[in-house]
Short mmCIF file of C-alpha atoms in Angstrom, two decimals:
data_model
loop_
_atom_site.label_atom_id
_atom_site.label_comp_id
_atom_site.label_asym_id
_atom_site.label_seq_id
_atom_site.Cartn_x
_atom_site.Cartn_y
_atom_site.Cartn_z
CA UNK A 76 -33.21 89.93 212.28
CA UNK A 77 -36.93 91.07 212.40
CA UNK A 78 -35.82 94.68 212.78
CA UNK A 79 -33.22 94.26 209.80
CA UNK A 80 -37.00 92.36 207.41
CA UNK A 81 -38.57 95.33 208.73
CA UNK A 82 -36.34 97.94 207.28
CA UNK A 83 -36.17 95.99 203.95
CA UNK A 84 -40.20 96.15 203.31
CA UNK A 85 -40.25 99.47 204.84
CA UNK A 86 -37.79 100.45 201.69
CA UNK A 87 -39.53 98.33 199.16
CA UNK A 88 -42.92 99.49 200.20
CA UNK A 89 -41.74 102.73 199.22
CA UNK A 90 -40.34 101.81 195.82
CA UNK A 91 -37.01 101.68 196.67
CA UNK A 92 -34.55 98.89 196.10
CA UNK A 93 -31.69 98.66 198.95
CA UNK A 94 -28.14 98.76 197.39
CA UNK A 95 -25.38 97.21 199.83
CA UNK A 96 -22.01 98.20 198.32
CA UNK A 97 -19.60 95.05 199.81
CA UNK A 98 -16.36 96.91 198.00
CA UNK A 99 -13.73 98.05 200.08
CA UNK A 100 -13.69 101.85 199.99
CA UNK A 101 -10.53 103.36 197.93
CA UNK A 102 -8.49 105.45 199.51
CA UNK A 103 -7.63 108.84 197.70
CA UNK A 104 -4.28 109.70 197.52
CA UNK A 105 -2.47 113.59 198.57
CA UNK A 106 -1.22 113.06 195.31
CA UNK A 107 -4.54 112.72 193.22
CA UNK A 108 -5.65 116.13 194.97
CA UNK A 109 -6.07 119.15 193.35
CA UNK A 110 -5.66 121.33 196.68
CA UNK A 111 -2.68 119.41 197.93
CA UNK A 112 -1.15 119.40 194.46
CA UNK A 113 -1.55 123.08 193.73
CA UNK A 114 -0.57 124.13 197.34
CA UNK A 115 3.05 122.24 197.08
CA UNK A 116 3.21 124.36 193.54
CA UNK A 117 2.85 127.48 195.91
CA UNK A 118 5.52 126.13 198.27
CA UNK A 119 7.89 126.02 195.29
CA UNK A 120 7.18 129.32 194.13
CA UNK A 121 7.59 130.86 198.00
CA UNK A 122 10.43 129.26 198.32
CA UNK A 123 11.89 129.93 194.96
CA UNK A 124 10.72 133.70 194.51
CA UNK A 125 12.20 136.32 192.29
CA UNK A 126 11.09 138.99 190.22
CA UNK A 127 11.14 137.20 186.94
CA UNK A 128 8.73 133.89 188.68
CA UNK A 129 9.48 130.38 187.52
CA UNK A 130 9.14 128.75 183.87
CA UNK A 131 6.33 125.81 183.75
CA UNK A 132 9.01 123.71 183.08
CA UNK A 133 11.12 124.21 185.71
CA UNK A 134 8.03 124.24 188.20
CA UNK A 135 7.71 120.38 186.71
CA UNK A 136 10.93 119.36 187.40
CA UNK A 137 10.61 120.40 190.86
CA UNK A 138 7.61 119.16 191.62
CA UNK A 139 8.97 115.65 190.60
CA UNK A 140 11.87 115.79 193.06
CA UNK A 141 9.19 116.54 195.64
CA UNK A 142 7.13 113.57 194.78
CA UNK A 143 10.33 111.38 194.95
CA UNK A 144 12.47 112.09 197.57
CA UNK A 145 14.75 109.06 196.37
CA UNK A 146 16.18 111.31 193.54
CA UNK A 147 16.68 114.55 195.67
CA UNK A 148 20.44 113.40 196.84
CA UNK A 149 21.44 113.25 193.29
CA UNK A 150 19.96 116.26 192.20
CA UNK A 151 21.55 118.38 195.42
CA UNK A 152 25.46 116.39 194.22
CA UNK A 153 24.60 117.39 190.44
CA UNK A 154 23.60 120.78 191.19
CA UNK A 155 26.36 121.45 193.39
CA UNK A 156 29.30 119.98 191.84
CA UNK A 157 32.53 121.97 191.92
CA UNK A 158 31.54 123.75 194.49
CA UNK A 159 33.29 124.11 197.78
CA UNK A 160 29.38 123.75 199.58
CA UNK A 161 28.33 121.02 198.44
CA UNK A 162 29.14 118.74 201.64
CA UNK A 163 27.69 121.41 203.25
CA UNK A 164 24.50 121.59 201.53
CA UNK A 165 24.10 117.78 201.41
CA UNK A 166 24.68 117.80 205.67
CA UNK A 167 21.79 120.14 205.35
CA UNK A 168 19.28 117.92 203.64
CA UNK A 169 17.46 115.46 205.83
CA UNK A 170 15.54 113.37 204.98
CA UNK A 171 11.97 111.65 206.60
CA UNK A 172 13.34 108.05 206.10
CA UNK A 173 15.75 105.79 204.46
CA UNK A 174 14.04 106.19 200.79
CA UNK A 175 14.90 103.26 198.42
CA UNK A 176 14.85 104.34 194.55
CA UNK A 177 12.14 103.17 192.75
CA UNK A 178 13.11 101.81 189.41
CA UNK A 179 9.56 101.18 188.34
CA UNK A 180 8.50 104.69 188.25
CA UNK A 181 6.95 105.71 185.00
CA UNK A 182 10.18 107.09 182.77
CA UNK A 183 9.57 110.29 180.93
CA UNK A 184 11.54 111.64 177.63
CA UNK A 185 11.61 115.22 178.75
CA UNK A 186 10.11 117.38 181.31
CA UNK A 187 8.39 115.24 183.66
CA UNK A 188 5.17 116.90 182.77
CA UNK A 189 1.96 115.97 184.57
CA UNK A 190 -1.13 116.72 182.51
CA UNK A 191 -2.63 118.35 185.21
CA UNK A 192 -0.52 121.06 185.77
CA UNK A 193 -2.63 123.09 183.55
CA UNK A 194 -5.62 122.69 185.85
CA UNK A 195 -3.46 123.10 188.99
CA UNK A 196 -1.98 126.69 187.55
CA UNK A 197 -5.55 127.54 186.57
CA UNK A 198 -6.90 127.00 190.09
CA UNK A 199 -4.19 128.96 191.66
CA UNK A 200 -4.29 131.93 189.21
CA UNK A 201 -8.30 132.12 190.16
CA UNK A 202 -7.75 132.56 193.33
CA UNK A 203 -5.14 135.34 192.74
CA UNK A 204 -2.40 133.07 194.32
CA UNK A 205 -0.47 133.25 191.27
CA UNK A 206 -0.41 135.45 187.73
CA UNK A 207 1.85 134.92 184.84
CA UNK A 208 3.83 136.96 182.10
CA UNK A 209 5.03 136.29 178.56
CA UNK A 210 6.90 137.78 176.06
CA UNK A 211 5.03 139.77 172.93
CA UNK A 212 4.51 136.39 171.04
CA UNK A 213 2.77 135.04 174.32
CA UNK A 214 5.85 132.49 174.53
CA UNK A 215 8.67 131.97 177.28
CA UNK A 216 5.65 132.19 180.07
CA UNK A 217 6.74 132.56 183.84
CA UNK A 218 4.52 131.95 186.64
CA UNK A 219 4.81 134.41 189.66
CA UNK A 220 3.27 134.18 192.94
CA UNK A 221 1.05 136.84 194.16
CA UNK A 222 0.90 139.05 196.99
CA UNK A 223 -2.03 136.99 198.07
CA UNK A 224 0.03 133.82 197.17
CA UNK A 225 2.41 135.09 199.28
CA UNK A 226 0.33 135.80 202.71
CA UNK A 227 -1.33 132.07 201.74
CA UNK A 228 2.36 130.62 201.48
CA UNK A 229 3.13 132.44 205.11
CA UNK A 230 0.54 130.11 206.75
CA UNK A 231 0.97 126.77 204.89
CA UNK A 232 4.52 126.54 204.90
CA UNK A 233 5.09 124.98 208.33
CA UNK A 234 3.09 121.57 206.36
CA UNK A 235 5.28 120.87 204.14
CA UNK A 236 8.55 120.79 206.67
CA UNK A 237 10.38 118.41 204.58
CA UNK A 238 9.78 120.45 201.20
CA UNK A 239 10.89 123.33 202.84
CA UNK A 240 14.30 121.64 203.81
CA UNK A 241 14.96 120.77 200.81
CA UNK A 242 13.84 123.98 198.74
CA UNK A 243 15.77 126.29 201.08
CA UNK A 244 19.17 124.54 199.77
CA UNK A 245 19.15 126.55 196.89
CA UNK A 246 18.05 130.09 198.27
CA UNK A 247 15.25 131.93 196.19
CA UNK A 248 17.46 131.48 192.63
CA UNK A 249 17.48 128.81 191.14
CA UNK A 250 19.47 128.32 188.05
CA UNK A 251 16.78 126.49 186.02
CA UNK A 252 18.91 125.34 182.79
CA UNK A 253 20.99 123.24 185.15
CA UNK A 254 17.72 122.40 187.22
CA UNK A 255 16.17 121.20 184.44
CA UNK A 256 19.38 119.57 182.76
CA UNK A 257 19.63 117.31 185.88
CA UNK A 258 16.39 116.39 185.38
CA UNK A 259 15.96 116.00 181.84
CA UNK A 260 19.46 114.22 180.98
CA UNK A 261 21.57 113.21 184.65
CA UNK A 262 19.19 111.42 186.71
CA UNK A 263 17.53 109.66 183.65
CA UNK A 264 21.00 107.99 182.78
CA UNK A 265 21.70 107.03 185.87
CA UNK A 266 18.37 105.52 187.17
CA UNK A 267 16.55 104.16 184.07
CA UNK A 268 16.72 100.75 183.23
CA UNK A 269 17.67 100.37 179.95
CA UNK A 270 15.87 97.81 177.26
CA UNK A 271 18.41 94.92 176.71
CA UNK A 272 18.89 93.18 173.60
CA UNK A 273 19.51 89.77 173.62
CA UNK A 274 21.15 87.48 171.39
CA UNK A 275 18.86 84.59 170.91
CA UNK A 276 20.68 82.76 168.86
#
């Protein structure tokens, strides 16, 4: 205890006051990481290649399944239906665990758009990892991975195992109107709780 006195007027001699910080330390998420965030956007587009790169929108919807493996299933049936494969593709797909849906996940009216997407395209396209093209009136954009993107995608790949699994269901075309369709309009009806009205009388 005389050492611990000693170390507190040592500091306070010296015009410093001693701040003790007794709250438990937070920890940060993959998910709130720009690196992680923008490397699984690089996945996608490695996976996913072809000479016309990706819509942002479509990137979006992808991303989401990623970030909830509960909905993945469903998407692979939807995506797949009529076609003679699809017991085939769905054999394919493994998954880490037994996921349970979550029904409290925030419920979006369109493209599951994360805000940050801009800053996660920006910090790829600095680093030459990705560029992008658009039409004369700078509309219809499509991202494309580099050849730079593509060496980086060589090495990381192997860390995202389960990402990979499921990406390489759907070969390096991916028809994005139905992609996005499922996404936008299928798994919302099926998995959103709906607001009942009750009769209170």
């Amino acid at each position: 205890m005389e050492q611990f006195n000693h170390l507190i007027q040592s500091i306070t001699d010296k015009g410093l006051k001693p701040n003790i910080n007794l709250d438990r330390p937070t920890y940060i998420q993959p998910e709130d990481r720009i690196q992680f965030r923008s490397t699984r956007i690089l996945i996608i587009l490695g996976m996913l290649n072809n000479k016309f790169g990706l819509s942002k929108n479509v990137i979006a919807c992808i991303d989401f399944l990623l970030r909830n493996e509960a909905f993945q299933a469903k998407f692979i049936v939807e995506y797949f239906n009529g076609q003679k494969n699809v017991l085939t593709k769905l054999s394919q797909f493994k998954t880490k665990s037994q996921v349970e849906i979550d029904f409290n996940i925030v419920q979006y009216k369109s493209v599951p758009w994360d805000i940050r997407f801009n800053d996660m395209f920006l910090y790829l396209y600095v680093r030459d990892l990705i560029t992008y093209k658009a039409d004369e009136n700078d509309k219809n954009i499509r991202i494309q991975i580099t050849e730079t993107g593509k060496g980086f995608y060589e090495k990381i790949k192997d860390v995202f195992p389960a990402e990979i699994n499921f990406l390489e269901l759907f070969g390096s075309r991916l028809v994005e109107d139905r992609a996005i369709n499922i996404i936008t309009e299928v798994i919302p009806n099926s998995y959103w709780k709906q607001n009942v009205e009750t009769d209170n009388k």
